[in-house]
């Protein structure tokens, strides 16, 4: 008799969602789905506002990574103005974006996934949370807080506040960086660099304990998409779109980001508010099935598609990272998102250090001024979770007629669904469940560090309800974690 198991809500992610597991007549897992159960509607209610307002409005999409939306929105505004922003303004935007990556990745690794990695996937759920981590590993928990503080403090120094800074604007940024504030950031760097090096060593020591999880937590071939520099290096702010397949073949070498619609399509399903972006050429090759165009974005994808990182220590760890896959092949295990995240923190800190040493960084010319010169603007940057697209259509007065946002979490939607199905098929056998299995499924989602509501967040314990439903909707069993 077919049955459905529901996990609602999924905890220690940013936003609200549930998981359902569908069993076949034999009690084996037939399918699993990740449902996003909330609706934001920014694309629609921004219509009628001016593009000048969009950085401030869209930054409110997310309380954890508002900088990502600031960057993409301001870049779309740059395109509408038809200007090239001053070189110092671009460097300052990059500084804030790297700081954003540091604080967001630190939150994901240390505090959202750390309890699973350090206390055990099936440890006591009453202890498997941030407070339990602080009790058992106070130094590691404190390091996570210090590293996140670094990123937040850099954002605050540049933008005046750490959350929703109204600093990045079409044409550049509002304020330059003073020599005194440059020195303050430089003083904080040694501690941050030491912490991430310790975290990388910790991850390498922990990895052998998770050999089983590595093979069943989202390990499958897929496409990978992200930005690279014109020379093929790791990129988070600008550059060109590159797409790689599961065998390491480059399908798109360097597409200008404004032409993203040539390769990215969007599908919807009635059981989730999250869109399903896909790689259009591959779906067309496979008879129009959008699922065949599944690709992954974010730190794992970025490290797979780039030829090199571009900083000394990050390049050393990138070489070690690539040993996880056969020669010339991409790393396909989603469990290694954790590893990639730490390497990106190290890269970001090295780039911040390098950029602050540039004498031009304190130049006062940080904004280009113009009016509407283009009626369509596309802004693309790399958010911590992956590539972020903002596309604005305006009239001659700069009033928005149409808005399209493609966020990283949506682009990982197909891969997240496949990941929880793979985990469920490995650990679920019949209609009975253990608490630990529920956490394994949740961890499969946490690997992608999804940002669903982009505004509400919960660390640690939240109510968890699992229901086993018969085909007629009858409640057969129920498991609740208060």
Tab-separated table of N, CA, C and O in Angstrom, residues 122-237:
chain	number	residue	atom	x	y	z
A	122	UNK	N	23.011	11.219	14.327
A	122	UNK	CA	21.896	10.603	15.045
A	122	UNK	C	22.051	10.769	16.553
A	122	UNK	O	21.529	9.966	17.320
A	123	UNK	N	22.776	11.791	16.958
A	123	UNK	CA	22.923	12.050	18.392
A	123	UNK	C	21.620	12.588	18.971
A	123	UNK	O	20.669	12.883	18.240
A	124	UNK	N	21.575	12.717	20.272
A	124	UNK	CA	20.370	13.184	20.970
A	124	UNK	C	19.886	14.516	20.382
A	124	UNK	O	20.608	15.521	20.436
A	125	UNK	N	18.670	14.545	19.821
A	125	UNK	CA	18.192	15.799	19.224
A	125	UNK	C	18.073	16.919	20.247
A	125	UNK	O	18.090	18.099	19.883
A	126	UNK	N	17.980	16.561	21.526
A	126	UNK	CA	17.931	17.589	22.550
A	126	UNK	C	19.253	18.320	22.729
A	126	UNK	O	19.307	19.418	23.272
A	127	UNK	N	20.337	17.704	22.284
A	127	UNK	CA	21.670	18.302	22.382
A	127	UNK	C	22.220	18.718	21.021
A	127	UNK	O	23.164	19.498	20.943
A	128	UNK	N	21.639	18.163	19.959
A	128	UNK	CA	22.182	18.393	18.618
A	128	UNK	C	21.709	19.756	18.086
A	128	UNK	O	20.851	19.848	17.214
A	129	UNK	N	22.255	20.791	18.649
A	129	UNK	CA	21.906	22.151	18.252
A	129	UNK	C	23.043	23.078	18.677
A	129	UNK	O	24.080	22.624	19.169
A	130	UNK	N	22.839	24.360	18.470
A	130	UNK	CA	23.911	25.312	18.752
A	130	UNK	C	24.314	25.300	20.216
A	130	UNK	O	25.512	25.345	20.553
A	131	UNK	N	23.332	25.212	21.131
A	131	UNK	CA	23.674	25.207	22.552
A	131	UNK	C	24.443	23.951	22.922
A	131	UNK	O	25.362	23.992	23.752
A	132	UNK	N	24.069	22.825	22.313
A	132	UNK	CA	24.819	21.600	22.554
A	132	UNK	C	26.241	21.708	22.035
A	132	UNK	O	27.189	21.192	22.650
A	133	UNK	N	26.395	22.375	20.897
A	133	UNK	CA	27.734	22.570	20.334
A	133	UNK	C	28.578	23.445	21.261
A	133	UNK	O	29.758	23.158	21.503
A	134	UNK	N	27.973	24.492	21.796
A	134	UNK	CA	28.712	25.370	22.713
A	134	UNK	C	29.145	24.602	23.966
A	134	UNK	O	30.259	24.770	24.473
A	135	UNK	N	28.268	23.714	24.453
A	135	UNK	CA	28.588	22.949	25.662
A	135	UNK	C	29.736	21.967	25.431
A	135	UNK	O	30.606	21.797	26.288
A	136	UNK	N	29.738	21.308	24.265
A	136	UNK	CA	30.737	20.265	24.006
A	136	UNK	C	32.006	20.801	23.355
A	136	UNK	O	33.099	20.258	23.563
A	137	UNK	N	31.866	21.779	22.497
A	137	UNK	CA	33.024	22.305	21.754
A	137	UNK	C	33.000	23.834	21.787
A	137	UNK	O	32.803	24.486	20.743
A	138	UNK	N	33.206	24.422	22.954
A	138	UNK	CA	33.078	25.890	23.061
A	138	UNK	C	34.048	26.662	22.183
A	138	UNK	O	33.705	27.711	21.650
A	139	UNK	N	35.285	26.137	22.015
A	139	UNK	CA	36.262	26.863	21.201
A	139	UNK	C	35.830	26.926	19.736
A	139	UNK	O	35.975	27.967	19.077
A	140	UNK	N	35.290	25.806	19.238
A	140	UNK	CA	34.865	25.784	17.833
A	140	UNK	C	33.650	26.686	17.642
A	140	UNK	O	33.575	27.452	16.674
A	141	UNK	N	32.700	26.611	18.579
A	141	UNK	CA	31.529	27.481	18.482
A	141	UNK	C	31.940	28.941	18.526
A	141	UNK	O	31.416	29.779	17.773
A	142	UNK	N	32.902	29.254	19.410
A	142	UNK	CA	33.361	30.638	19.529
A	142	UNK	C	34.072	31.088	18.242
A	142	UNK	O	33.897	32.225	17.791
A	143	UNK	N	34.842	30.174	17.640
A	143	UNK	CA	35.517	30.522	16.393
A	143	UNK	C	34.503	30.882	15.296
A	143	UNK	O	34.727	31.794	14.501
A	144	UNK	N	33.415	30.129	15.263
A	144	UNK	CA	32.385	30.440	14.278
A	144	UNK	C	31.801	31.817	14.494
A	144	UNK	O	31.555	32.567	13.535
A	145	UNK	N	31.594	32.152	15.751
A	145	UNK	CA	31.051	33.483	16.069
A	145	UNK	C	32.044	34.568	15.686
A	145	UNK	O	31.680	35.592	15.104
A	146	UNK	N	33.333	34.344	15.986
A	146	UNK	CA	34.346	35.347	15.669
A	146	UNK	C	34.491	35.541	14.153
A	146	UNK	O	34.652	36.657	13.665
A	147	UNK	N	34.442	34.435	13.418
A	147	UNK	CA	34.589	34.532	11.962
A	147	UNK	C	33.391	35.257	11.362
A	147	UNK	O	33.539	36.101	10.471
A	148	UNK	N	32.210	34.927	11.857
A	148	UNK	CA	31.023	35.619	11.346
A	148	UNK	C	31.068	37.102	11.727
A	148	UNK	O	30.669	37.963	10.934
A	149	UNK	N	31.563	37.385	12.922
A	149	UNK	CA	31.683	38.779	13.351
A	149	UNK	C	32.592	39.556	12.398
A	149	UNK	O	32.308	40.722	12.076
A	150	UNK	N	33.675	38.910	11.948
A	150	UNK	CA	34.573	39.604	11.019
A	150	UNK	C	33.801	40.058	9.784
A	150	UNK	O	33.881	41.223	9.363
A	151	UNK	N	33.061	39.122	9.168
A	151	UNK	CA	32.326	39.472	7.956
A	151	UNK	C	31.304	40.563	8.211
A	151	UNK	O	31.185	41.523	7.423
A	152	UNK	N	30.578	40.439	9.297
A	152	UNK	CA	29.562	41.439	9.627
A	152	UNK	C	30.193	42.809	9.897
A	152	UNK	O	29.628	43.845	9.533
A	153	UNK	N	31.346	42.813	10.551
A	153	UNK	CA	31.997	44.081	10.895
A	153	UNK	C	32.516	44.790	9.633
A	153	UNK	O	32.427	46.017	9.527
A	154	UNK	N	33.050	44.030	8.689
A	154	UNK	CA	33.498	44.641	7.432
A	154	UNK	C	32.306	45.265	6.705
A	154	UNK	O	32.396	46.383	6.180
A	155	UNK	N	31.195	44.549	6.680
A	155	UNK	CA	29.989	45.096	6.035
A	155	UNK	C	29.560	46.381	6.749
A	155	UNK	O	29.203	47.374	6.114
A	156	UNK	N	29.626	46.371	8.080
A	156	UNK	CA	29.213	47.549	8.838
A	156	UNK	C	30.153	48.729	8.586
A	156	UNK	O	29.717	49.878	8.421
A	157	UNK	N	31.444	48.452	8.539
A	157	UNK	CA	32.412	49.531	8.296
A	157	UNK	C	32.171	50.158	6.913
A	157	UNK	O	32.205	51.383	6.752
A	158	UNK	N	31.934	49.333	5.932
A	158	UNK	CA	31.741	49.858	4.577
A	158	UNK	C	30.375	50.522	4.413
A	158	UNK	O	30.259	51.600	3.832
A	159	UNK	N	29.335	49.852	4.920
A	159	UNK	CA	27.980	50.288	4.611
A	159	UNK	C	27.253	51.014	5.718
A	159	UNK	O	26.101	51.414	5.540
A	160	UNK	N	27.892	51.162	6.879
A	160	UNK	CA	27.259	51.894	7.975
A	160	UNK	C	26.475	51.015	8.924
A	160	UNK	O	26.209	51.416	10.058
A	161	UNK	N	26.065	49.838	8.483
A	161	UNK	CA	25.398	48.867	9.355
A	161	UNK	C	25.567	47.486	8.746
A	161	UNK	O	25.789	47.343	7.536
A	162	UNK	N	25.455	46.455	9.580
A	162	UNK	CA	25.772	45.103	9.117
A	162	UNK	C	24.606	44.425	8.413
A	162	UNK	O	24.803	43.477	7.662
A	163	UNK	N	23.381	44.883	8.654
A	163	UNK	CA	22.216	44.277	8.004
A	163	UNK	C	21.509	45.354	7.187
A	163	UNK	O	21.237	46.449	7.686
A	164	UNK	N	21.223	45.027	5.936
A	164	UNK	CA	20.525	45.937	5.028
A	164	UNK	C	21.231	47.287	4.868
A	164	UNK	O	20.602	48.352	4.984
A	165	UNK	N	22.522	47.306	4.629
A	165	UNK	CA	23.205	48.590	4.415
A	165	UNK	C	22.759	49.209	3.086
A	165	UNK	O	22.774	48.542	2.051
A	166	UNK	N	22.357	50.486	3.116
A	166	UNK	CA	21.925	51.187	1.900
A	166	UNK	C	23.133	51.885	1.295
A	166	UNK	O	23.207	53.114	1.244
A	167	UNK	N	24.097	51.152	0.855
A	167	UNK	CA	25.400	51.683	0.451
A	167	UNK	C	25.694	51.454	-1.031
A	167	UNK	O	26.206	52.331	-1.713
A	168	UNK	N	25.344	50.274	-1.521
A	168	UNK	CA	25.549	49.982	-2.935
A	168	UNK	C	24.384	50.544	-3.734
A	168	UNK	O	23.229	50.237	-3.446
A	169	UNK	N	24.667	51.356	-4.745
A	169	UNK	CA	23.614	52.026	-5.514
A	169	UNK	C	23.952	51.921	-6.997
A	169	UNK	O	25.119	51.682	-7.364
A	170	UNK	N	22.955	52.094	-7.867
A	170	UNK	CA	23.269	52.145	-9.300
A	170	UNK	C	24.306	53.217	-9.572
A	170	UNK	O	24.160	54.364	-9.141
A	171	UNK	N	25.383	52.842	-10.222
A	171	UNK	CA	26.460	53.779	-10.518
A	171	UNK	C	27.660	53.659	-9.598
A	171	UNK	O	28.695	54.262	-9.865
A	172	UNK	N	27.558	52.910	-8.515
A	172	UNK	CA	28.712	52.753	-7.629
A	172	UNK	C	28.322	52.487	-6.196
A	172	UNK	O	27.474	51.644	-5.917
A	173	UNK	N	28.949	53.235	-5.274
A	173	UNK	CA	28.624	53.121	-3.850
A	173	UNK	C	28.489	54.536	-3.283
A	173	UNK	O	28.957	55.509	-3.877
A	174	UNK	N	27.856	54.639	-2.107
A	174	UNK	CA	27.575	55.964	-1.546
A	174	UNK	C	28.798	56.620	-0.923
A	174	UNK	O	28.982	57.826	-1.007
A	175	UNK	N	29.634	55.830	-0.231
A	175	UNK	CA	30.739	56.411	0.536
A	175	UNK	C	32.045	55.665	0.251
A	175	UNK	O	32.043	54.441	0.108
A	176	UNK	N	33.169	56.403	0.198
A	176	UNK	CA	34.469	55.726	0.031
A	176	UNK	C	34.941	55.114	1.349
A	176	UNK	O	34.320	55.303	2.398
A	177	UNK	N	36.047	54.408	1.273
A	177	UNK	CA	36.651	53.794	2.464
A	177	UNK	C	37.770	54.713	2.963
A	177	UNK	O	38.682	55.066	2.205
A	178	UNK	N	37.717	55.089	4.231
A	178	UNK	CA	38.762	55.957	4.787
A	178	UNK	C	40.005	55.134	5.135
A	178	UNK	O	39.910	53.920	5.388
A	179	UNK	N	41.167	55.762	5.165
A	179	UNK	CA	42.386	55.030	5.571
A	179	UNK	C	42.252	54.423	6.966
A	179	UNK	O	42.772	53.335	7.230
A	180	UNK	N	41.564	55.131	7.873
A	180	UNK	CA	41.408	54.608	9.242
A	180	UNK	C	40.586	53.329	9.234
A	180	UNK	O	40.910	52.355	9.931
A	181	UNK	N	39.516	53.300	8.457
A	181	UNK	CA	38.690	52.093	8.405
A	181	UNK	C	39.399	50.953	7.670
A	181	UNK	O	39.196	49.783	7.989
A	182	UNK	N	40.220	51.298	6.675
A	182	UNK	CA	41.009	50.239	6.038
A	182	UNK	C	41.911	49.585	7.080
A	182	UNK	O	42.034	48.353	7.138
A	183	UNK	N	42.550	50.395	7.927
A	183	UNK	CA	43.443	49.847	8.946
A	183	UNK	C	42.676	48.957	9.942
A	183	UNK	O	43.198	47.934	10.394
A	184	UNK	N	41.451	49.352	10.273
A	184	UNK	CA	40.664	48.544	11.222
A	184	UNK	C	40.396	47.153	10.655
A	184	UNK	O	40.458	46.145	11.367
A	185	UNK	N	40.065	47.084	9.369
A	185	UNK	CA	39.816	45.765	8.760
A	185	UNK	C	41.098	44.953	8.714
A	185	UNK	O	41.117	43.754	9.017
A	186	UNK	N	42.186	45.616	8.360
A	186	UNK	CA	43.467	44.900	8.281
A	186	UNK	C	43.856	44.313	9.632
A	186	UNK	O	44.427	43.227	9.705
A	187	UNK	N	43.531	45.022	10.719
A	187	UNK	CA	43.874	44.519	12.056
A	187	UNK	C	43.105	43.246	12.401
A	187	UNK	O	43.586	42.412	13.174
A	188	UNK	N	41.911	43.083	11.842
A	188	UNK	CA	41.088	41.908	12.172
A	188	UNK	C	41.446	40.682	11.345
A	188	UNK	O	41.053	39.558	11.673
A	189	UNK	N	42.155	40.874	10.244
A	189	UNK	CA	42.379	39.781	9.302
A	189	UNK	C	43.176	38.588	9.857
A	189	UNK	O	42.815	37.438	9.603
A	190	UNK	N	44.258	38.819	10.605
A	190	UNK	CA	45.055	37.650	11.052
A	190	UNK	C	44.227	36.631	11.843
A	190	UNK	O	44.386	35.420	11.636
A	191	UNK	N	43.366	37.100	12.746
A	191	UNK	CA	42.551	36.166	13.522
A	191	UNK	C	41.598	35.368	12.614
A	191	UNK	O	41.458	34.152	12.747
A	192	UNK	N	40.966	36.063	11.664
A	192	UNK	CA	40.032	35.384	10.768
A	192	UNK	C	40.744	34.336	9.924
A	192	UNK	O	40.241	33.217	9.727
A	193	UNK	N	41.917	34.682	9.429
A	193	UNK	CA	42.677	33.714	8.622
A	193	UNK	C	43.078	32.493	9.451
A	193	UNK	O	42.997	31.356	8.977
A	194	UNK	N	43.479	32.721	10.689
A	194	UNK	CA	43.866	31.595	11.543
A	194	UNK	C	42.675	30.678	11.823
A	194	UNK	O	42.802	29.445	11.823
A	195	UNK	N	41.504	31.270	12.036
A	195	UNK	CA	40.311	30.463	12.341
A	195	UNK	C	39.933	29.572	11.162
A	195	UNK	O	39.631	28.379	11.325
A	196	UNK	N	39.934	30.120	9.956
A	196	UNK	CA	39.507	29.298	8.823
A	196	UNK	C	40.527	28.208	8.520
A	196	UNK	O	40.167	27.094	8.103
A	197	UNK	N	41.808	28.475	8.738
A	197	UNK	CA	42.814	27.414	8.548
A	197	UNK	C	42.568	26.282	9.551
A	197	UNK	O	42.672	25.102	9.215
A	198	UNK	N	42.237	26.639	10.795
A	198	UNK	CA	41.918	25.609	11.798
A	198	UNK	C	40.677	24.823	11.389
A	198	UNK	O	40.607	23.610	11.564
A	199	UNK	N	39.688	25.515	10.836
A	199	UNK	CA	38.453	24.844	10.428
A	199	UNK	C	38.717	23.878	9.277
A	199	UNK	O	38.134	22.786	9.222
A	200	UNK	N	39.577	24.265	8.348
A	200	UNK	CA	39.911	23.361	7.242
A	200	UNK	C	40.618	22.110	7.752
A	200	UNK	O	40.345	20.991	7.301
A	201	UNK	N	41.522	22.286	8.703
A	201	UNK	CA	42.200	21.121	9.292
A	201	UNK	C	41.190	20.239	10.032
A	201	UNK	O	41.254	19.003	9.969
A	202	UNK	N	40.260	20.871	10.726
A	202	UNK	CA	39.216	20.124	11.439
A	202	UNK	C	38.385	19.311	10.459
A	202	UNK	O	38.110	18.122	10.695
A	203	UNK	N	37.961	19.929	9.363
A	203	UNK	CA	37.131	19.221	8.385
A	203	UNK	C	37.880	18.020	7.804
A	203	UNK	O	37.314	16.936	7.642
A	204	UNK	N	39.154	18.210	7.506
A	204	UNK	CA	39.938	17.106	6.943
A	204	UNK	C	40.060	15.955	7.940
A	204	UNK	O	40.063	14.785	7.547
A	205	UNK	N	40.129	16.276	9.243
A	205	UNK	CA	40.180	15.210	10.253
A	205	UNK	C	38.833	14.508	10.387
A	205	UNK	O	38.764	13.307	10.621
A	206	UNK	N	37.750	15.270	10.248
A	206	UNK	CA	36.412	14.693	10.419
A	206	UNK	C	35.978	13.852	9.228
A	206	UNK	O	35.183	12.919	9.372
A	207	UNK	N	36.471	14.174	8.045
A	207	UNK	CA	35.936	13.583	6.821
A	207	UNK	C	35.918	12.055	6.822
A	207	UNK	O	34.922	11.454	6.381
A	208	UNK	N	36.958	11.358	7.295
A	208	UNK	CA	36.907	9.884	7.283
A	208	UNK	C	35.727	9.314	8.080
A	208	UNK	O	35.284	8.195	7.788
A	209	UNK	N	35.221	10.055	9.055
A	209	UNK	CA	34.072	9.571	9.829
A	209	UNK	C	32.782	9.563	9.018
A	209	UNK	O	31.792	8.945	9.424
A	210	UNK	N	32.787	10.241	7.898
A	210	UNK	CA	31.558	10.398	7.112
A	210	UNK	C	31.683	9.754	5.727
A	210	UNK	O	31.088	10.234	4.766
A	211	UNK	N	32.450	8.675	5.647
A	211	UNK	CA	32.650	8.033	4.341
A	211	UNK	C	31.326	7.527	3.759
A	211	UNK	O	31.118	7.577	2.543
A	212	UNK	N	30.429	7.029	4.604
A	212	UNK	CA	29.130	6.559	4.110
A	212	UNK	C	28.285	7.741	3.641
A	212	UNK	O	27.682	7.691	2.563
A	213	UNK	N	28.232	8.780	4.445
A	213	UNK	CA	27.421	9.954	4.076
A	213	UNK	C	27.913	10.582	2.775
A	213	UNK	O	27.101	11.054	1.968
A	214	UNK	N	29.217	10.591	2.571
A	214	UNK	CA	29.758	11.198	1.351
A	214	UNK	C	29.174	10.536	0.103
A	214	UNK	O	28.888	11.202	-0.895
A	215	UNK	N	28.937	9.240	0.167
A	215	UNK	CA	28.480	8.511	-1.023
A	215	UNK	C	26.968	8.564	-1.229
A	215	UNK	O	26.501	8.284	-2.337
A	216	UNK	N	26.207	8.905	-0.191
A	216	UNK	CA	24.736	8.870	-0.332
A	216	UNK	C	24.059	10.212	-0.035
A	216	UNK	O	22.840	10.322	-0.146
A	217	UNK	N	24.822	11.198	0.332
A	217	UNK	CA	24.255	12.530	0.576
A	217	UNK	C	24.406	13.376	-0.703
A	217	UNK	O	25.209	14.289	-0.794
A	218	UNK	N	23.629	13.046	-1.691
A	218	UNK	CA	23.641	13.859	-2.903
A	218	UNK	C	24.868	13.668	-3.768
A	218	UNK	O	25.388	14.648	-4.304
A	219	UNK	N	25.306	12.430	-3.926
A	219	UNK	CA	26.433	12.145	-4.817
A	219	UNK	C	25.877	11.596	-6.126
A	219	UNK	O	25.509	10.419	-6.208
A	220	UNK	N	25.822	12.419	-7.148
A	220	UNK	CA	25.293	12.010	-8.451
A	220	UNK	C	25.833	12.978	-9.513
A	220	UNK	O	26.211	14.112	-9.194
A	221	UNK	N	25.874	12.549	-10.756
A	221	UNK	CA	26.328	13.481	-11.807
A	221	UNK	C	25.284	14.551	-12.058
A	221	UNK	O	24.088	14.304	-11.995
A	222	UNK	N	25.735	15.750	-12.301
A	222	UNK	CA	24.847	16.851	-12.673
A	222	UNK	C	25.679	17.879	-13.420
A	222	UNK	O	26.900	17.755	-13.517
A	223	UNK	N	25.020	18.888	-13.929
A	223	UNK	CA	25.739	20.018	-14.477
A	223	UNK	C	26.111	20.959	-13.339
A	223	UNK	O	25.507	20.917	-12.256
A	224	UNK	N	27.109	21.814	-13.574
A	224	UNK	CA	27.517	22.832	-12.599
A	224	UNK	C	27.589	24.180	-13.316
A	224	UNK	O	28.087	24.244	-14.446
A	225	UNK	N	27.097	25.223	-12.656
A	225	UNK	CA	27.045	26.558	-13.275
A	225	UNK	C	27.560	27.616	-12.303
A	225	UNK	O	27.314	27.530	-11.093
A	226	UNK	N	28.230	28.616	-12.840
A	226	UNK	CA	28.689	29.726	-12.014
A	226	UNK	C	29.481	30.723	-12.840
A	226	UNK	O	29.630	30.568	-14.064
A	227	UNK	N	29.975	31.761	-12.169
A	227	UNK	CA	30.796	32.770	-12.816
A	227	UNK	C	32.272	32.402	-12.703
A	227	UNK	O	32.696	31.822	-11.696
A	228	UNK	N	33.031	32.738	-13.727
A	228	UNK	CA	34.499	32.647	-13.682
A	228	UNK	C	35.060	33.956	-14.211
A	228	UNK	O	34.372	34.707	-14.911
A	229	UNK	N	36.306	34.243	-13.879
A	229	UNK	CA	36.961	35.415	-14.459
A	229	UNK	C	37.218	35.154	-15.945
A	229	UNK	O	37.167	34.002	-16.400
A	230	UNK	N	37.527	36.195	-16.728
A	230	UNK	CA	37.848	35.960	-18.141
A	230	UNK	C	38.978	34.946	-18.330
A	230	UNK	O	39.032	34.247	-19.347
A	231	UNK	N	39.881	34.831	-17.343
A	231	UNK	CA	40.981	33.866	-17.440
A	231	UNK	C	40.600	32.493	-16.879
A	231	UNK	O	41.407	31.566	-16.904
A	232	UNK	N	39.385	32.364	-16.351
A	232	UNK	CA	38.934	31.069	-15.821
A	232	UNK	C	39.085	30.913	-14.325
A	232	UNK	O	38.918	29.808	-13.799
A	233	UNK	N	39.387	31.972	-13.617
A	233	UNK	CA	39.582	31.888	-12.171
A	233	UNK	C	38.286	31.961	-11.377
A	233	UNK	O	37.218	32.263	-11.919
A	234	UNK	N	38.402	31.676	-10.082
A	234	UNK	CA	37.251	31.743	-9.175
A	234	UNK	C	36.744	33.182	-9.107
A	234	UNK	O	37.529	34.114	-8.917
A	235	UNK	N	35.437	33.360	-9.253
A	235	UNK	CA	34.861	34.704	-9.336
A	235	UNK	C	33.581	34.768	-8.506
A	235	UNK	O	32.790	33.817	-8.496
A	236	UNK	N	33.370	35.913	-7.808
A	236	UNK	CA	32.154	36.070	-7.004
A	236	UNK	C	31.364	37.319	-7.344
A	236	UNK	O	30.237	37.476	-6.878
A	237	UNK	N	31.908	38.220	-8.154
A	237	UNK	CA	31.216	39.490	-8.376
A	237	UNK	C	30.807	39.703	-9.825
A	237	UNK	O	29.719	40.179	-10.106
